[in-house]
Short mmCIF file of C-alpha atoms in Angstrom, two decimals:
data_model
loop_
_atom_site.label_atom_id
_atom_site.label_comp_id
_atom_site.label_asym_id
_atom_site.label_seq_id
_atom_site.Cartn_x
_atom_site.Cartn_y
_atom_site.Cartn_z
CA MET A 8 74.18 42.62 52.27
CA GLU A 9 78.21 41.44 50.88
CA VAL A 10 79.59 39.60 53.33
CA LYS A 11 83.91 38.76 53.26
CA THR A 12 85.38 36.22 55.33
CA GLY A 13 89.15 35.44 55.95
CA THR A 14 90.11 38.65 55.59
CA TRP A 15 93.23 40.33 56.62
CA THR A 16 91.81 42.55 58.98
CA GLU A 17 90.06 39.57 60.56
CA LYS A 18 92.86 37.22 60.55
CA LYS A 19 95.36 39.97 62.16
CA GLY A 20 91.70 41.24 64.25
CA LEU A 21 91.53 38.14 66.05
CA ALA A 22 95.17 38.32 66.89
CA GLN A 23 94.26 42.50 68.45
CA MET A 24 91.83 40.16 70.47
CA LEU A 25 94.20 38.20 72.15
CA LYS A 26 96.50 41.69 73.09
CA GLY A 27 97.57 41.87 76.90
CA GLY A 28 96.68 38.11 77.11
CA VAL A 29 98.25 34.93 78.16
CA ILE A 30 97.62 32.48 75.73
CA MET A 31 98.57 28.74 77.29
CA ASP A 32 100.11 25.46 75.89
CA VAL A 33 97.05 22.07 76.91
CA VAL A 34 97.21 18.80 76.62
CA THR A 35 93.89 17.78 77.65
CA ALA A 36 90.27 19.01 78.62
CA GLU A 37 90.75 19.78 81.59
CA HIS A 38 94.71 21.61 81.17
CA ALA A 39 92.57 23.56 78.78
CA LYS A 40 89.27 24.78 81.31
CA ILE A 41 91.86 25.24 83.91
CA ALA A 42 93.62 27.34 81.17
CA GLU A 43 90.15 28.79 81.20
CA ASP A 44 89.46 29.29 84.44
CA ALA A 45 92.79 30.68 85.36
CA GLY A 46 91.71 33.37 82.75
CA ALA A 47 93.83 32.65 79.46
CA CYS A 48 93.01 34.52 76.70
CA ALA A 49 93.64 31.57 74.01
CA VAL A 50 94.62 27.68 74.73
CA MET A 51 97.47 25.75 72.47
CA ALA A 52 96.04 22.31 71.89
CA LEU A 53 98.50 20.05 71.70
CA GLU A 54 99.72 16.55 72.61
CA ARG A 55 103.22 17.57 74.36
CA VAL A 56 104.62 20.28 75.95
CA PRO A 57 107.83 20.92 73.97
CA ALA A 58 109.43 20.08 77.68
CA ASP A 59 108.21 16.34 77.00
CA ILE A 60 108.12 17.03 73.04
CA ARG A 61 112.53 17.40 74.13
CA ALA A 62 112.87 14.41 76.41
CA ASP A 63 110.62 12.16 74.35
CA GLY A 64 113.31 13.10 71.09
CA GLY A 65 112.09 11.31 67.63
CA VAL A 66 109.74 13.49 65.33
CA ALA A 67 107.13 15.74 66.85
CA ARG A 68 103.92 15.95 64.76
CA MET A 69 100.73 17.82 64.55
CA SER A 70 98.26 16.42 67.30
CA ASP A 71 95.82 13.92 67.27
CA PRO A 72 92.50 15.96 65.60
CA GLU A 73 90.33 14.12 68.24
CA LEU A 74 92.27 15.54 71.07
CA ILE A 75 92.23 18.91 69.24
CA LEU A 76 88.49 18.44 69.41
CA LYS A 77 88.04 17.52 72.78
CA ILE A 78 89.77 20.89 73.69
CA ILE A 79 88.22 23.19 71.18
CA ASP A 80 84.45 21.44 72.64
CA SER A 81 85.73 21.96 76.59
CA VAL A 82 86.68 26.04 76.36
CA SER A 83 84.61 28.87 75.33
CA ILE A 84 87.65 30.97 74.01
CA PRO A 85 89.72 30.51 71.54
CA VAL A 86 91.53 27.62 70.38
CA MET A 87 94.78 27.48 68.23
CA ALA A 88 97.00 24.45 67.50
CA LYS A 89 100.45 23.53 66.06
CA CYS A 90 101.43 22.14 62.49
CA ARG A 91 105.01 21.58 61.18
CA ILE A 92 106.87 23.79 59.27
CA GLY A 93 106.07 23.79 55.38
CA HIS A 94 103.42 21.02 56.17
CA PHE A 95 100.78 22.51 54.38
CA VAL A 96 98.93 19.56 54.65
CA GLU A 97 98.74 19.65 58.49
CA ALA A 98 97.04 23.04 58.05
CA GLN A 99 94.51 22.02 55.97
CA ILE A 100 93.59 19.96 58.63
CA LEU A 101 94.15 21.79 61.57
CA GLU A 102 91.52 24.67 59.45
CA SER A 103 89.06 22.18 58.65
CA LEU A 104 88.43 21.36 62.44
CA GLY A 105 87.45 24.85 63.37
CA VAL A 106 90.73 25.78 65.00
CA ASP A 107 90.98 29.79 65.50
CA TYR A 108 94.98 30.44 64.84
CA ILE A 109 97.84 27.94 63.23
CA ASP A 110 101.43 28.15 64.71
CA GLU A 111 103.62 26.62 62.13
CA SER A 112 105.85 26.48 65.08
CA GLU A 113 109.91 25.23 65.25
CA VAL A 114 108.61 23.38 67.83
CA LEU A 115 107.33 20.51 65.73
CA THR A 116 109.83 18.88 63.33
CA PRO A 117 110.09 20.85 60.53
CA ALA A 118 108.39 19.16 56.79
CA ASP A 119 109.74 21.71 54.76
CA GLU A 120 113.72 22.91 54.76
CA SER A 121 113.74 25.44 53.10
CA ASN A 122 109.75 27.16 52.56
CA HIS A 123 107.58 27.59 55.29
CA ILE A 124 103.60 27.68 54.21
CA LEU A 125 101.98 30.26 51.81
CA LYS A 126 99.80 31.26 54.63
CA HIS A 127 97.35 33.48 52.29
CA ASN A 128 96.00 30.24 50.81
CA PHE A 129 93.86 29.95 54.33
CA LYS A 130 91.14 31.54 55.37
CA VAL A 131 92.32 30.40 59.37
CA PRO A 132 94.73 32.96 60.52
CA PHE A 133 98.59 31.97 61.57
CA VAL A 134 101.08 32.80 64.11
CA CYS A 135 104.95 32.27 63.52
CA GLY A 136 107.98 32.11 65.44
CA CYS A 137 110.87 34.82 65.07
CA ARG A 138 114.22 35.80 65.99
CA ASN A 139 114.45 38.73 64.31
CA LEU A 140 113.30 41.62 62.71
CA GLY A 141 113.60 39.74 58.78
CA GLU A 142 112.40 36.24 60.20
CA ALA A 143 108.99 38.46 61.35
CA LEU A 144 108.48 40.61 58.13
CA ARG A 145 109.48 37.37 55.90
CA ARG A 146 106.49 35.23 57.76
CA VAL A 147 104.24 38.55 57.53
CA GLY A 148 104.61 38.47 53.54
CA GLU A 149 103.69 34.52 53.66
CA GLY A 150 100.75 35.46 55.41
CA ALA A 151 101.36 35.42 58.95
CA ALA A 152 98.84 37.96 61.38
CA MET A 153 100.54 36.90 63.73
CA ILE A 154 104.16 37.12 65.30
CA ARG A 155 105.95 35.70 68.47
CA THR A 156 109.58 35.66 69.58
CA LYS A 157 110.80 32.36 69.20
CA GLY A 158 112.37 31.79 72.11
CA GLU A 159 114.20 28.75 73.56
CA ALA A 160 110.97 26.64 74.16
CA GLY A 161 110.51 23.88 76.75
CA THR A 162 113.71 25.05 78.70
CA GLY A 163 112.06 27.58 81.28
CA ASP A 164 115.16 29.45 81.00
CA VAL A 165 113.75 33.47 79.42
CA VAL A 166 117.22 33.96 78.29
CA GLU A 167 116.63 33.76 74.75
CA ALA A 168 112.84 34.95 74.74
CA VAL A 169 114.93 37.82 76.15
CA ARG A 170 117.04 37.92 72.68
CA HIS A 171 114.69 37.37 70.19
CA ALA A 172 112.59 40.10 71.78
CA ARG A 173 115.48 42.83 72.28
CA THR A 174 116.57 41.75 68.60
CA VAL A 175 113.07 42.61 66.64
CA LEU A 176 111.84 45.43 69.10
CA GLY A 177 115.69 46.80 68.50
CA ASP A 178 115.96 45.82 64.96
CA ILE A 179 112.22 48.52 64.46
CA ARG A 180 113.85 51.32 66.58
CA LYS A 181 116.50 51.54 64.16
CA LEU A 182 114.27 51.03 60.80
CA THR A 183 112.38 54.42 62.32
CA THR A 184 115.77 56.85 62.67
CA MET A 185 116.72 55.17 58.89
CA ALA A 186 116.02 57.83 55.80
CA ASP A 187 113.66 56.70 53.20
CA GLU A 188 116.41 55.70 50.63
CA GLU A 189 118.18 53.17 53.12
CA LEU A 190 115.07 50.78 53.11
CA MET A 191 115.91 49.09 50.62
CA ARG A 192 119.10 48.83 51.13
CA TYR A 193 118.23 47.41 54.46
CA SER A 194 114.69 44.96 53.59
CA LYS A 195 117.96 43.45 51.26
CA GLU A 196 119.92 43.21 54.51
CA ILE A 197 117.62 41.65 56.34
CA GLY A 198 115.98 39.69 53.55
CA ALA A 199 112.58 40.78 54.36
CA PRO A 200 109.94 42.59 51.71
CA TYR A 201 110.19 46.57 50.81
CA GLU A 202 106.82 47.20 51.42
CA LEU A 203 106.65 45.51 55.14
CA VAL A 204 110.19 47.26 55.64
CA LYS A 205 108.60 50.53 54.69
CA GLU A 206 105.33 49.86 57.15
CA THR A 207 106.86 49.22 59.69
CA LYS A 208 108.91 52.20 60.22
CA GLU A 209 105.91 54.17 59.46
CA LEU A 210 103.96 52.23 62.24
CA GLY A 211 107.03 52.56 64.39
CA ARG A 212 105.96 49.24 65.13
CA MET A 213 105.54 45.17 63.99
CA PRO A 214 102.70 45.58 61.52
CA VAL A 215 101.15 42.41 63.09
CA VAL A 216 100.18 41.96 66.93
CA ASN A 217 103.89 40.62 68.50
CA PHE A 218 103.88 37.83 71.64
CA ALA A 219 106.64 37.01 73.25
CA ALA A 220 107.13 33.03 73.90
CA GLY A 221 109.74 29.93 74.49
CA GLY A 222 110.98 29.96 78.57
CA VAL A 223 108.66 32.00 80.51
CA ALA A 224 107.92 30.41 83.84
CA THR A 225 107.06 33.49 86.42
CA PRO A 226 104.91 36.37 86.35
CA ALA A 227 108.56 38.15 86.80
CA ASP A 228 109.25 36.59 83.26
CA ALA A 229 106.05 37.01 81.50
CA ALA A 230 106.07 41.16 83.03
CA LEU A 231 109.49 41.11 81.92
CA MET A 232 108.72 40.31 78.21
CA MET A 233 105.68 42.68 78.80
CA GLN A 234 108.04 45.35 79.35
CA LEU A 235 110.15 45.05 76.63
CA GLY A 236 107.82 45.74 74.35
CA VAL A 237 105.83 42.50 73.73
CA ASP A 238 102.29 43.05 73.24
CA GLY A 239 101.50 38.96 75.10
CA VAL A 240 102.78 36.13 76.02
CA PHE A 241 102.36 32.77 75.00
CA VAL A 242 103.82 30.15 77.90
CA GLY A 243 104.30 26.74 77.34
CA SER A 244 106.06 24.15 80.04
CA GLY A 245 105.99 26.54 82.09
CA ILE A 246 102.68 26.44 84.00
CA PHE A 247 101.48 22.50 83.50
CA LYS A 248 105.21 21.66 84.30
CA SER A 249 104.72 23.89 87.50
CA GLY A 250 104.09 22.24 90.83
CA ASP A 251 100.57 24.21 91.30
CA PRO A 252 99.25 24.60 87.22
CA ALA A 253 96.11 26.84 88.34
CA LYS A 254 97.70 29.08 90.90
CA ARG A 255 100.79 30.15 88.75
CA ALA A 256 98.22 30.28 85.35
CA ASN A 257 96.37 33.05 87.45
CA ALA A 258 99.45 34.70 88.30
CA ILE A 259 100.92 34.86 85.34
CA VAL A 260 97.75 36.16 83.70
CA LYS A 261 97.21 38.73 87.02
CA ALA A 262 101.20 39.43 85.83
CA VAL A 263 101.16 40.53 82.48
CA THR A 264 97.49 43.10 82.62
CA HIS A 265 99.54 44.88 85.92
CA TYR A 266 103.19 44.10 84.56
CA GLN A 267 104.36 47.96 85.32
CA ASP A 268 103.01 47.36 89.42
CA ALA A 269 106.07 46.25 91.06
CA SER A 270 103.60 45.66 94.15
CA ILE A 271 100.62 44.14 92.21
CA LEU A 272 104.04 41.73 90.90
CA ALA A 273 104.96 40.25 94.25
CA GLU A 274 102.05 40.42 95.36
CA VAL A 275 100.87 37.60 92.59
CA SER A 276 104.61 35.93 93.12
CA LYS A 277 103.84 34.97 96.77
CA ASN A 278 103.71 31.05 97.30
CA LEU A 279 103.00 29.41 93.44
CA GLY A 280 105.18 26.77 94.60
CA GLU A 281 107.98 24.84 92.35
CA ALA A 282 108.57 26.61 88.56
CA MET A 283 109.20 24.41 85.88
CA VAL A 284 112.61 22.25 86.61
CA GLY A 285 114.06 24.15 83.80
CA ARG A 286 116.95 23.92 81.43
CA ASN A 287 120.06 26.22 81.00
CA VAL A 288 120.13 27.69 77.45
CA SER A 289 123.99 28.61 77.91
CA GLN A 290 124.53 24.74 78.32
CA MET A 291 122.71 23.09 76.08
CA PRO A 292 124.25 21.45 72.65
CA GLU A 293 123.79 23.25 69.69
CA ALA A 294 121.54 20.09 68.32
CA GLU A 295 119.40 20.43 71.31
CA LYS A 296 118.04 24.16 70.42
CA ILE A 297 114.93 23.99 68.50
CA ALA A 298 115.10 28.25 67.80
CA GLY A 299 117.08 27.43 64.33
CA ARG A 300 114.61 26.03 62.54
CA GLY A 301 112.81 28.99 60.55
CA TRP A 302 114.18 29.74 57.41
CA MET B 23 86.89 65.99 78.39
CA LYS B 24 88.83 62.32 79.46
CA ILE B 25 87.47 59.17 78.31
CA GLY B 26 88.52 55.96 80.56
CA VAL B 27 89.56 52.87 78.40
CA LEU B 28 88.90 49.49 80.80
CA ALA B 29 93.04 48.03 79.87
CA LEU B 30 92.99 44.73 81.55
CA GLN B 31 92.84 42.41 78.82
CA GLY B 32 92.18 43.07 74.69
CA ASP B 33 92.31 45.69 72.33
CA PHE B 34 92.19 48.77 74.64
CA ALA B 35 95.14 50.72 72.92
CA GLU B 36 92.39 50.62 69.32
CA HIS B 37 90.68 52.55 71.30
CA ILE B 38 92.58 55.17 72.79
CA ALA B 39 94.43 55.33 69.10
CA MET B 40 91.25 56.34 67.91
CA LEU B 41 90.06 58.98 70.95
CA LYS B 42 93.62 60.21 70.24
CA ARG B 43 92.65 60.44 66.30
CA LEU B 44 89.60 62.90 67.75
CA ASN B 45 91.68 64.57 69.93
CA VAL B 46 90.02 63.32 73.11
CA GLU B 47 92.44 63.13 76.19
CA ALA B 48 92.19 59.08 77.31
CA SER B 49 93.96 56.53 79.81
CA GLU B 50 94.25 53.23 80.40
CA VAL B 51 92.00 51.84 83.28
CA ARG B 52 93.01 48.74 85.68
CA LEU B 53 91.86 49.77 88.81
CA PRO B 54 89.26 51.08 90.66
CA GLU B 55 90.63 54.68 91.07
CA HIS B 56 91.62 54.64 87.41
CA LEU B 57 88.51 55.77 87.22
CA ASN B 58 88.58 58.77 89.05
CA GLY B 59 88.02 61.97 86.54
CA LEU B 60 86.67 60.03 83.33
CA ASP B 61 83.40 61.15 82.06
CA GLY B 62 83.09 58.33 79.55
CA LEU B 63 84.69 54.72 79.71
CA ILE B 64 85.21 51.95 76.68
CA ILE B 65 85.44 48.42 77.70
CA PRO B 66 87.14 46.73 74.46
CA GLY B 67 87.31 43.78 72.35
CA GLY B 68 89.13 40.93 73.98
CA GLU B 69 88.44 37.41 75.99
CA SER B 70 84.95 38.33 77.92
CA THR B 71 85.85 35.45 80.50
CA THR B 72 89.64 36.81 80.73
CA ILE B 73 88.36 40.64 81.84
CA GLY B 74 85.78 39.34 83.80
CA LYS B 75 88.21 37.10 86.11
CA LEU B 76 90.51 39.82 86.59
CA ALA B 77 87.92 42.91 86.64
CA VAL B 78 86.45 40.72 90.14
CA ALA B 79 90.46 40.24 90.86
CA TYR B 80 90.86 43.30 90.72
CA ASN B 81 87.93 44.92 93.21
CA LEU B 82 86.69 46.96 89.88
CA MET B 83 82.73 45.17 89.22
CA ASP B 84 81.75 47.24 91.83
CA SER B 85 83.28 50.60 90.86
CA LEU B 86 82.22 49.84 87.35
CA LYS B 87 78.84 49.59 88.06
CA THR B 88 78.16 52.44 90.00
CA PHE B 89 80.64 54.35 87.18
CA GLY B 90 78.32 53.35 84.75
CA GLN B 91 74.55 54.84 86.37
CA ARG B 92 75.98 58.36 85.99
CA HIS B 93 78.39 57.85 83.09
CA ALA B 94 78.70 56.67 79.75
CA ILE B 95 80.30 53.46 78.84
CA TRP B 96 80.40 51.86 75.65
CA GLY B 97 81.13 48.13 75.07
CA THR B 98 82.54 47.11 71.85
CA CYS B 99 82.73 42.93 71.89
CA ALA B 100 83.77 41.12 75.24
CA GLY B 101 82.89 44.56 76.09
CA ALA B 102 78.83 44.22 75.28
CA ILE B 103 79.02 41.03 76.71
CA PHE B 104 80.28 42.14 80.31
CA LEU B 105 77.52 45.23 80.08
CA SER B 106 74.56 42.08 79.25
CA LYS B 107 72.19 41.02 82.02
CA ASP B 108 72.37 37.44 80.39
CA ILE B 109 74.71 35.25 78.89
CA GLY B 110 72.73 32.32 79.43
CA ARG B 111 76.64 30.85 81.29
CA ASP B 112 77.77 31.66 84.69
CA GLN B 113 80.99 34.44 84.18
CA PRO B 114 80.95 37.87 86.17
CA LEU B 115 78.95 40.50 84.04
CA LEU B 116 78.43 44.28 85.18
CA GLU B 117 74.93 43.35 84.24
CA LEU B 118 74.16 47.37 83.65
CA MET B 119 71.97 46.81 80.26
CA ASP B 120 69.14 44.98 79.89
CA ILE B 121 70.41 43.14 76.42
CA LYS B 122 70.64 39.02 76.23
CA VAL B 123 74.03 38.35 74.57
CA GLN B 124 75.13 35.30 72.80
CA ARG B 125 78.71 34.84 72.81
CA ASN B 126 80.63 33.72 69.47
CA ALA B 127 77.32 33.17 67.86
CA PHE B 128 78.29 33.03 64.27
CA GLY B 129 81.08 30.37 64.90
CA ARG B 130 84.29 29.74 65.01
CA GLN B 131 87.27 32.49 63.80
CA ILE B 132 86.67 31.20 59.89
CA ASP B 133 83.56 32.08 60.46
CA SER B 134 84.78 35.73 61.50
CA PHE B 135 83.59 38.68 58.70
CA GLU B 136 82.95 41.72 57.55
CA THR B 137 79.92 43.72 56.26
CA ASN B 138 78.12 47.23 55.66
CA LEU B 139 75.89 47.87 58.56
CA ASP B 140 72.74 50.30 57.55
CA ILE B 141 72.43 52.82 60.79
CA PRO B 142 70.04 55.87 60.66
CA GLU B 143 71.09 56.96 64.63
CA LEU B 144 74.89 56.88 63.06
CA LYS B 145 74.12 58.63 60.14
CA GLN B 146 72.14 61.35 61.26
CA ALA B 147 74.47 62.08 64.67
CA THR B 148 77.89 62.71 62.45
CA GLY B 149 75.64 63.89 59.12
CA THR B 150 76.88 61.30 56.97
CA LYS B 151 75.04 58.80 54.58
CA GLU B 152 77.27 56.29 54.16
CA ASP B 153 76.48 52.69 55.58
CA TYR B 154 78.86 51.75 58.70
CA HIS B 155 81.72 48.92 57.55
CA ALA B 156 82.13 46.12 60.61
CA VAL B 157 83.98 44.00 61.52
CA PHE B 158 83.12 41.36 63.38
CA ILE B 159 85.49 39.07 65.45
CA ARG B 160 84.53 35.55 66.72
CA ALA B 161 81.24 37.82 67.57
CA PRO B 162 78.72 38.03 70.29
CA ILE B 163 74.95 38.47 69.05
CA ILE B 164 72.64 40.37 70.86
CA GLU B 165 69.83 37.72 71.55
CA SER B 166 67.67 40.03 72.60
CA VAL B 167 67.02 43.72 74.10
CA SER B 168 64.73 44.73 77.07
CA GLY B 169 63.55 47.64 79.20
CA ASP B 170 64.64 50.68 78.14
CA ALA B 171 67.59 49.26 75.68
CA LYS B 172 67.29 50.26 72.47
CA ILE B 173 67.72 48.33 68.95
CA LEU B 174 70.84 50.22 66.99
CA ALA B 175 72.00 47.95 64.21
CA SER B 176 70.96 44.35 62.86
CA VAL B 177 72.66 42.47 60.27
CA SER B 178 70.33 40.84 56.78
CA ASP B 179 69.41 38.29 59.21
CA GLY B 180 67.46 39.84 61.44
CA ARG B 181 69.87 39.39 64.31
CA ILE B 182 70.72 42.55 66.44
CA VAL B 183 74.48 43.40 66.69
CA ALA B 184 74.51 47.11 68.48
CA ALA B 185 72.06 48.59 71.30
CA GLN B 186 72.05 51.32 73.07
CA GLN B 187 70.57 52.30 76.69
CA GLY B 188 70.53 55.97 77.29
CA HIS B 189 74.44 56.61 78.06
CA LEU B 190 75.24 52.62 77.39
CA LEU B 191 76.27 51.28 74.40
CA ALA B 192 77.09 47.60 73.15
CA THR B 193 78.23 46.28 69.69
CA SER B 194 79.00 43.06 68.95
CA PHE B 195 81.42 44.48 66.55
CA HIS B 196 84.48 46.17 66.29
CA PRO B 197 84.83 50.34 65.23
CA GLU B 198 88.27 50.68 66.90
CA LEU B 199 89.95 47.94 63.64
CA THR B 200 88.43 50.57 61.23
CA ASN B 201 89.23 53.91 60.20
CA ASP B 202 85.56 55.34 60.41
CA THR B 203 85.48 57.57 63.12
CA ARG B 204 81.93 57.90 63.29
CA PHE B 205 80.90 55.04 66.13
CA HIS B 206 83.12 56.69 68.54
CA GLU B 207 81.91 60.11 67.18
CA TYR B 208 78.72 59.06 67.84
CA PHE B 209 79.76 57.28 71.65
CA LEU B 210 81.51 60.87 72.47
CA THR B 211 77.86 62.55 72.12
CA LEU B 212 76.16 59.47 75.01
CA VAL B 213 79.33 61.34 77.53
CA ASP B 214 78.11 64.18 79.41
#
């Protein structure tokens, strides 16, 4: 019996299993347990949530393997971890640890200012951030089996996630109305592989699972992203920087399932305690924004 | 015929797309009242802990158990876990099928695999000869079957990956991620 591992179907498939779910940033095994108990469909293991990476400054790198292994041991749901953009050795290390998904993330300090990792070289699947369809399809072209909007991580301000989701989904809507002979010019214009542009038009959606990320802090934020048309939601600092993480985490999980039911959204939004403090992206200096990282 | 797909979390849209390819009416189930008027139900792949918690939170456990006593239910991967009686750990289960399941039995994501399975019942029911190409993702195995549950498919080392108990069906793998509609056709033969 022939057995194949690390196939494109396998890589894309795990992301399909995460759809309609919430992936939560966790920095300890205890956080990971809280996230799993709240109904997270996966956790992102890291040393510092984006809000703290911002506050601390300096170079942000892959987390300590010991921490990642502790988190892997503490939960039964999939565990993701972040490597720096272009840092394929960090990715090799994460793969050897047995993480289920690698996030080649702009939240960490980029290691390569021109190139991303050639993700087809790995058996473990990758997720990457994007701000528009061209960027998304370049990442898929390199082998990303899942895409997320970048948003502006660690701010608790959903405005950039909305901007990026509207741009990506709007680009796809525009693409579906184009004539086939216009696709080559459009590929050139957005800097995306022609075959993937063609596939996206045929499918009428992103060829891989597409989550929202970056600035989601409330159940309403999560449902907003779902109604805009994404497949699921990452919540980073929004949970463990809030007053009652377990309760807020559970409320966001329910909001993603029942994203079209306003009465359930009202119910789960009650008495959640303080949301993370948040930073207004429109008043941030350009140099502090991280969504621009990625090429 | 109308088939519901439990849409709490997971790849329910993929199952709905398969049912539509077979010209079967399909709808999403998130609350107990969404089961009304359905002839069968599919519980998709996803995270079984997430699906279980949401089913408890929205009072679906009893409704699903009652539904399964009279109607066909098929669970894929997380759905198979949810249908089982015992998984050796504490999480919400429908306990409808006499199967013991072990989660993530093949390892982590890098161990996820595709392979061909010889499933005589499937070939017979669909009048086809080809083996079934199965996609396993962080898949569970069915450790054992008891009572009226029967083994439907095993991988080459003998581990059980599909079982049936009357109108209830459990598969460790994901027919909804393939282009082969035979498993969905087979499930529809269990719906009356």
